[in-house]
Amino acid sequence: MSTAESSTVESPVPASAESSDPRALTLDNVERALDELRPYLMADGGNVEVVEIDGPIVKVRLQGACGSCPSSTMTLKMGIERKLREAIPEVSEVVQVL
């Protein structure tokens, strides 16, 4: 394929999603990082769902027992946010939505 031909081919996947960089801020990478935490959340009767990625802010919903737990703020900030920021440096904050 010539250079001219390759520039006219449109990919159905956005360029940001094509990136195979595991440290890029993509939904797949966020889910991959959260998958490492889910067994611990599930052991306590909870889970986490990604609601939206808004720039460098990841919005999540805590589910099950985690949604009503008095320690959910600590779980969110010291567990989930910390893990995501380590795995994906572009993440600036993780916030809970209801």
Tab-separated table of N, CA and C in Angstrom:
chain	number	residue	atom	x	y	z
A	1	MET	N	0.854	-1.163	0.000
A	1	MET	CA	0.000	0.000	0.000
A	1	MET	C	0.901	1.228	0.000
A	2	SER	N	0.611	2.173	-0.853
A	2	SER	CA	1.424	3.381	-0.936
A	2	SER	C	1.057	4.325	0.197
A	3	THR	N	1.870	5.340	0.381
A	3	THR	CA	1.623	6.323	1.435
A	3	THR	C	0.305	7.034	1.204
A	4	ALA	N	0.002	7.359	-0.044
A	4	ALA	CA	-1.245	8.044	-0.362
A	4	ALA	C	-2.442	7.165	-0.018
A	5	GLU	N	-2.339	5.863	-0.317
A	5	GLU	CA	-3.439	4.959	-0.008
A	5	GLU	C	-3.629	4.807	1.490
A	6	SER	N	-2.536	4.724	2.248
A	6	SER	CA	-2.667	4.498	3.682
A	6	SER	C	-3.271	5.696	4.387
A	7	SER	N	-3.107	6.881	3.840
A	7	SER	CA	-3.673	8.052	4.502
A	7	SER	C	-5.167	8.178	4.257
A	8	THR	N	-5.695	7.450	3.255
A	8	THR	CA	-7.123	7.540	2.978
A	8	THR	C	-7.908	6.412	3.638
A	9	VAL	N	-7.230	5.419	4.170
A	9	VAL	CA	-7.912	4.316	4.827
A	9	VAL	C	-8.348	4.761	6.212
A	10	GLU	N	-9.642	4.606	6.481
A	10	GLU	CA	-10.149	4.997	7.790
A	10	GLU	C	-10.286	3.774	8.670
A	11	SER	N	-9.772	3.901	9.865
A	11	SER	CA	-9.878	2.816	10.827
A	11	SER	C	-11.159	2.992	11.630
A	12	PRO	N	-11.897	1.911	11.879
A	12	PRO	CA	-13.113	2.022	12.685
A	12	PRO	C	-12.802	2.256	14.166
A	13	VAL	N	-11.559	2.040	14.562
A	13	VAL	CA	-11.151	2.220	15.949
A	13	VAL	C	-10.426	3.547	16.070
A	14	PRO	N	-10.796	4.388	17.029
A	14	PRO	CA	-10.090	5.660	17.200
A	14	PRO	C	-8.609	5.436	17.453
A	15	ALA	N	-7.787	6.390	17.026
A	15	ALA	CA	-6.338	6.252	17.163
A	15	ALA	C	-5.932	6.024	18.608
A	16	SER	N	-6.605	6.675	19.556
A	16	SER	CA	-6.242	6.512	20.959
A	16	SER	C	-6.491	5.087	21.434
A	17	ALA	N	-7.496	4.416	20.887
A	17	ALA	CA	-7.798	3.051	21.288
A	17	ALA	C	-6.850	2.052	20.637
A	18	GLU	N	-6.232	2.437	19.532
A	18	GLU	CA	-5.308	1.548	18.850
A	18	GLU	C	-3.999	1.413	19.613
A	19	SER	N	-3.711	2.366	20.455
A	19	SER	CA	-2.459	2.372	21.190
A	19	SER	C	-2.354	1.111	22.033
A	20	SER	N	-1.228	0.459	21.960
A	20	SER	CA	-1.020	-0.738	22.768
A	20	SER	C	-0.260	-0.398	24.041
A	21	ASP	N	-0.099	0.870	24.331
A	21	ASP	CA	0.594	1.310	25.533
A	21	ASP	C	-0.270	0.995	26.751
A	22	PRO	N	0.176	0.094	27.622
A	22	PRO	CA	-0.640	-0.278	28.788
A	22	PRO	C	-0.769	0.841	29.814
A	23	ARG	N	-0.007	1.929	29.639
A	23	ARG	CA	-0.075	3.044	30.570
A	23	ARG	C	-0.891	4.216	30.025
A	24	ALA	N	-1.486	4.032	28.842
A	24	ALA	CA	-2.329	5.073	28.256
A	24	ALA	C	-3.694	5.069	28.945
A	25	LEU	N	-4.321	6.216	29.017
A	25	LEU	CA	-5.631	6.334	29.650
A	25	LEU	C	-6.709	5.926	28.652
A	26	THR	N	-7.011	4.646	28.655
A	26	THR	CA	-8.078	4.100	27.821
A	26	THR	C	-8.990	3.262	28.707
A	27	LEU	N	-10.201	3.029	28.253
A	27	LEU	CA	-11.136	2.219	29.015
A	27	LEU	C	-10.579	0.819	29.248
A	28	ASP	N	-9.968	0.228	28.228
A	28	ASP	CA	-9.409	-1.118	28.374
A	28	ASP	C	-8.341	-1.161	29.460
A	29	ASN	N	-7.467	-0.155	29.495
A	29	ASN	CA	-6.393	-0.137	30.496
A	29	ASN	C	-6.941	0.108	31.898
A	30	VAL	N	-7.956	0.955	32.006
A	30	VAL	CA	-8.596	1.185	33.308
A	30	VAL	C	-9.242	-0.112	33.786
A	31	GLU	N	-9.971	-0.785	32.899
A	31	GLU	CA	-10.606	-2.051	33.264
A	31	GLU	C	-9.568	-3.093	33.671
A	32	ARG	N	-8.450	-3.137	32.962
A	32	ARG	CA	-7.387	-4.095	33.271
A	32	ARG	C	-6.837	-3.842	34.681
A	33	ALA	N	-6.625	-2.586	35.029
A	33	ALA	CA	-6.121	-2.249	36.363
A	33	ALA	C	-7.172	-2.589	37.423
A	34	LEU	N	-8.435	-2.294	37.135
A	34	LEU	CA	-9.496	-2.594	38.095
A	34	LEU	C	-9.690	-4.101	38.272
A	35	ASP	N	-9.432	-4.870	37.211
A	35	ASP	CA	-9.558	-6.323	37.307
A	35	ASP	C	-8.621	-6.900	38.365
A	36	GLU	N	-7.512	-6.214	38.620
A	36	GLU	CA	-6.587	-6.670	39.660
A	36	GLU	C	-7.154	-6.421	41.056
A	37	LEU	N	-8.036	-5.436	41.187
A	37	LEU	CA	-8.636	-5.111	42.480
A	37	LEU	C	-9.955	-5.825	42.733
A	38	ARG	N	-10.637	-6.202	41.681
A	38	ARG	CA	-11.987	-6.760	41.820
A	38	ARG	C	-12.077	-7.966	42.745
A	39	PRO	N	-11.128	-8.903	42.731
A	39	PRO	CA	-11.261	-10.043	43.663
A	39	PRO	C	-11.349	-9.607	45.127
A	40	TYR	N	-10.638	-8.555	45.487
A	40	TYR	CA	-10.675	-8.064	46.866
A	40	TYR	C	-12.017	-7.403	47.171
A	41	LEU	N	-12.535	-6.645	46.218
A	41	LEU	CA	-13.835	-6.009	46.405
A	41	LEU	C	-14.939	-7.062	46.476
A	42	MET	N	-14.859	-8.060	45.596
A	42	MET	CA	-15.875	-9.113	45.551
A	42	MET	C	-15.853	-9.961	46.821
A	43	ALA	N	-14.680	-10.134	47.406
A	43	ALA	CA	-14.573	-10.896	48.650
A	43	ALA	C	-15.369	-10.236	49.770
A	44	ASP	N	-15.544	-8.915	49.682
A	44	ASP	CA	-16.319	-8.177	50.675
A	44	ASP	C	-17.739	-7.876	50.188
A	45	GLY	N	-18.149	-8.501	49.089
A	45	GLY	CA	-19.509	-8.336	48.589
A	45	GLY	C	-19.720	-7.120	47.711
A	46	GLY	N	-18.663	-6.577	47.135
A	46	GLY	CA	-18.793	-5.385	46.307
A	46	GLY	C	-18.157	-5.542	44.941
A	47	ASN	N	-18.109	-4.436	44.224
A	47	ASN	CA	-17.484	-4.385	42.913
A	47	ASN	C	-17.358	-2.913	42.527
A	48	VAL	N	-16.743	-2.667	41.378
A	48	VAL	CA	-16.599	-1.302	40.871
A	48	VAL	C	-16.896	-1.311	39.378
A	49	GLU	N	-17.568	-0.259	38.927
A	49	GLU	CA	-17.936	-0.110	37.523
A	49	GLU	C	-17.421	1.237	37.023
A	50	VAL	N	-16.793	1.248	35.855
A	50	VAL	CA	-16.370	2.505	35.246
A	50	VAL	C	-17.589	3.127	34.586
A	51	VAL	N	-17.893	4.364	34.964
A	51	VAL	CA	-19.039	5.071	34.412
A	51	VAL	C	-18.598	5.936	33.243
A	52	GLU	N	-17.480	6.645	33.421
A	52	GLU	CA	-17.035	7.590	32.399
A	52	GLU	C	-15.574	7.941	32.637
A	53	ILE	N	-14.882	8.244	31.547
A	53	ILE	CA	-13.547	8.830	31.622
A	53	ILE	C	-13.685	10.230	31.062
A	54	ASP	N	-13.494	11.221	31.927
A	54	ASP	CA	-13.684	12.624	31.572
A	54	ASP	C	-12.326	13.315	31.668
A	55	GLY	N	-11.598	13.332	30.539
A	55	GLY	CA	-10.230	13.863	30.563
A	55	GLY	C	-9.391	12.964	31.457
A	56	PRO	N	-8.679	13.544	32.423
A	56	PRO	CA	-7.849	12.723	33.314
A	56	PRO	C	-8.601	12.196	34.536
A	57	ILE	N	-9.915	12.402	34.575
A	57	ILE	CA	-10.726	11.981	35.722
A	57	ILE	C	-11.514	10.734	35.358
A	58	VAL	N	-11.387	9.714	36.191
A	58	VAL	CA	-12.117	8.473	35.992
A	58	VAL	C	-13.282	8.468	36.978
A	59	LYS	N	-14.496	8.310	36.440
A	59	LYS	CA	-15.692	8.284	37.274
A	59	LYS	C	-16.148	6.841	37.405
A	60	VAL	N	-16.326	6.404	38.646
A	60	VAL	CA	-16.691	5.020	38.916
A	60	VAL	C	-17.918	4.966	39.815
A	61	ARG	N	-18.554	3.811	39.810
A	61	ARG	CA	-19.675	3.547	40.710
A	61	ARG	C	-19.305	2.314	41.524
A	62	LEU	N	-19.314	2.471	42.835
A	62	LEU	CA	-19.090	1.332	43.714
A	62	LEU	C	-20.399	0.579	43.837
A	63	GLN	N	-20.329	-0.748	43.732
A	63	GLN	CA	-21.533	-1.564	43.708
A	63	GLN	C	-21.585	-2.503	44.903
A	64	GLY	N	-22.762	-3.026	45.151
A	64	GLY	CA	-22.944	-4.001	46.221
A	64	GLY	C	-22.617	-3.399	47.579
A	65	ALA	N	-21.963	-4.177	48.412
A	65	ALA	CA	-21.626	-3.739	49.762
A	65	ALA	C	-20.706	-2.518	49.744
A	66	CYS	N	-19.907	-2.367	48.698
A	66	CYS	CA	-18.982	-1.227	48.621
A	66	CYS	C	-19.720	0.099	48.462
A	67	GLY	N	-20.901	0.061	47.864
A	67	GLY	CA	-21.655	1.291	47.644
A	67	GLY	C	-22.172	1.927	48.921
A	68	SER	N	-22.436	1.109	49.937
A	68	SER	CA	-22.993	1.637	51.182
A	68	SER	C	-22.046	1.503	52.368
A	69	CYS	N	-20.858	1.034	52.130
A	69	CYS	CA	-19.889	0.814	53.209
A	69	CYS	C	-19.355	2.141	53.747
A	70	PRO	N	-19.245	2.279	55.072
A	70	PRO	CA	-18.679	3.509	55.639
A	70	PRO	C	-17.225	3.749	55.221
A	71	SER	N	-16.538	2.701	54.842
A	71	SER	CA	-15.139	2.832	54.423
A	71	SER	C	-14.988	3.021	52.922
A	72	SER	N	-16.085	3.264	52.216
A	72	SER	CA	-16.014	3.347	50.751
A	72	SER	C	-15.120	4.485	50.272
A	73	THR	N	-15.066	5.591	51.010
A	73	THR	CA	-14.194	6.696	50.607
A	73	THR	C	-12.735	6.269	50.665
A	74	MET	N	-12.376	5.542	51.703
A	74	MET	CA	-10.997	5.044	51.815
A	74	MET	C	-10.711	4.033	50.705
A	75	THR	N	-11.677	3.166	50.438
A	75	THR	CA	-11.510	2.190	49.356
A	75	THR	C	-11.290	2.909	48.036
A	76	LEU	N	-12.078	3.949	47.807
A	76	LEU	CA	-11.996	4.693	46.559
A	76	LEU	C	-10.652	5.403	46.427
A	77	LYS	N	-10.255	6.158	47.430
A	77	LYS	CA	-9.051	6.989	47.337
A	77	LYS	C	-7.760	6.202	47.557
A	78	MET	N	-7.721	5.395	48.597
A	78	MET	CA	-6.480	4.691	48.933
A	78	MET	C	-6.311	3.377	48.174
A	79	GLY	N	-7.386	2.858	47.632
A	79	GLY	CA	-7.303	1.605	46.892
A	79	GLY	C	-7.411	1.821	45.396
A	80	ILE	N	-8.596	2.200	44.955
A	80	ILE	CA	-8.869	2.308	43.529
A	80	ILE	C	-8.076	3.435	42.878
A	81	GLU	N	-8.138	4.646	43.446
A	81	GLU	CA	-7.416	5.770	42.842
A	81	GLU	C	-5.910	5.519	42.851
A	82	ARG	N	-5.414	5.019	43.935
A	82	ARG	CA	-3.968	4.762	44.035
A	82	ARG	C	-3.514	3.756	42.972
A	83	LYS	N	-4.263	2.668	42.819
A	83	LYS	CA	-3.923	1.643	41.826
A	83	LYS	C	-3.975	2.209	40.409
A	84	LEU	N	-5.024	2.969	40.104
A	84	LEU	CA	-5.141	3.528	38.752
A	84	LEU	C	-4.042	4.537	38.468
A	85	ARG	N	-3.690	5.356	39.444
A	85	ARG	CA	-2.630	6.355	39.226
A	85	ARG	C	-1.273	5.692	39.042
A	86	GLU	N	-1.037	4.559	39.728
A	86	GLU	CA	0.214	3.816	39.540
A	86	GLU	C	0.260	3.186	38.150
A	87	ALA	N	-0.856	2.609	37.732
A	87	ALA	CA	-0.909	1.908	36.449
A	87	ALA	C	-0.982	2.856	35.268
A	88	ILE	N	-1.673	3.993	35.452
A	88	ILE	CA	-1.907	4.945	34.367
A	88	ILE	C	-1.611	6.347	34.890
A	89	PRO	N	-0.393	6.838	34.698
A	89	PRO	CA	0.002	8.131	35.268
A	89	PRO	C	-0.870	9.313	34.848
A	90	GLU	N	-1.549	9.207	33.730
A	90	GLU	CA	-2.390	10.298	33.240
A	90	GLU	C	-3.632	10.525	34.108
A	91	VAL	N	-4.022	9.528	34.900
A	91	VAL	CA	-5.181	9.659	35.782
A	91	VAL	C	-4.836	10.665	36.881
A	92	SER	N	-5.675	11.703	37.000
A	92	SER	CA	-5.431	12.699	38.040
A	92	SER	C	-6.317	12.465	39.257
A	93	GLU	N	-7.491	11.879	39.029
A	93	GLU	CA	-8.419	11.680	40.139
A	93	GLU	C	-9.442	10.619	39.779
A	94	VAL	N	-9.913	9.927	40.794
A	94	VAL	CA	-11.012	8.983	40.621
A	94	VAL	C	-12.132	9.484	41.524
A	95	VAL	N	-13.317	9.657	40.950
A	95	VAL	CA	-14.454	10.148	41.722
A	95	VAL	C	-15.604	9.151	41.638
A	96	GLN	N	-16.379	9.103	42.709
A	96	GLN	CA	-17.525	8.212	42.758
A	96	GLN	C	-18.768	8.944	42.297
A	97	VAL	N	-19.536	8.295	41.439
A	97	VAL	CA	-20.833	8.819	41.034
A	97	VAL	C	-21.897	7.854	41.539
A	98	LEU	N	-23.061	8.384	41.797
A	98	LEU	CA	-24.144	7.547	42.328
A	98	LEU	C	-25.128	7.190	41.255
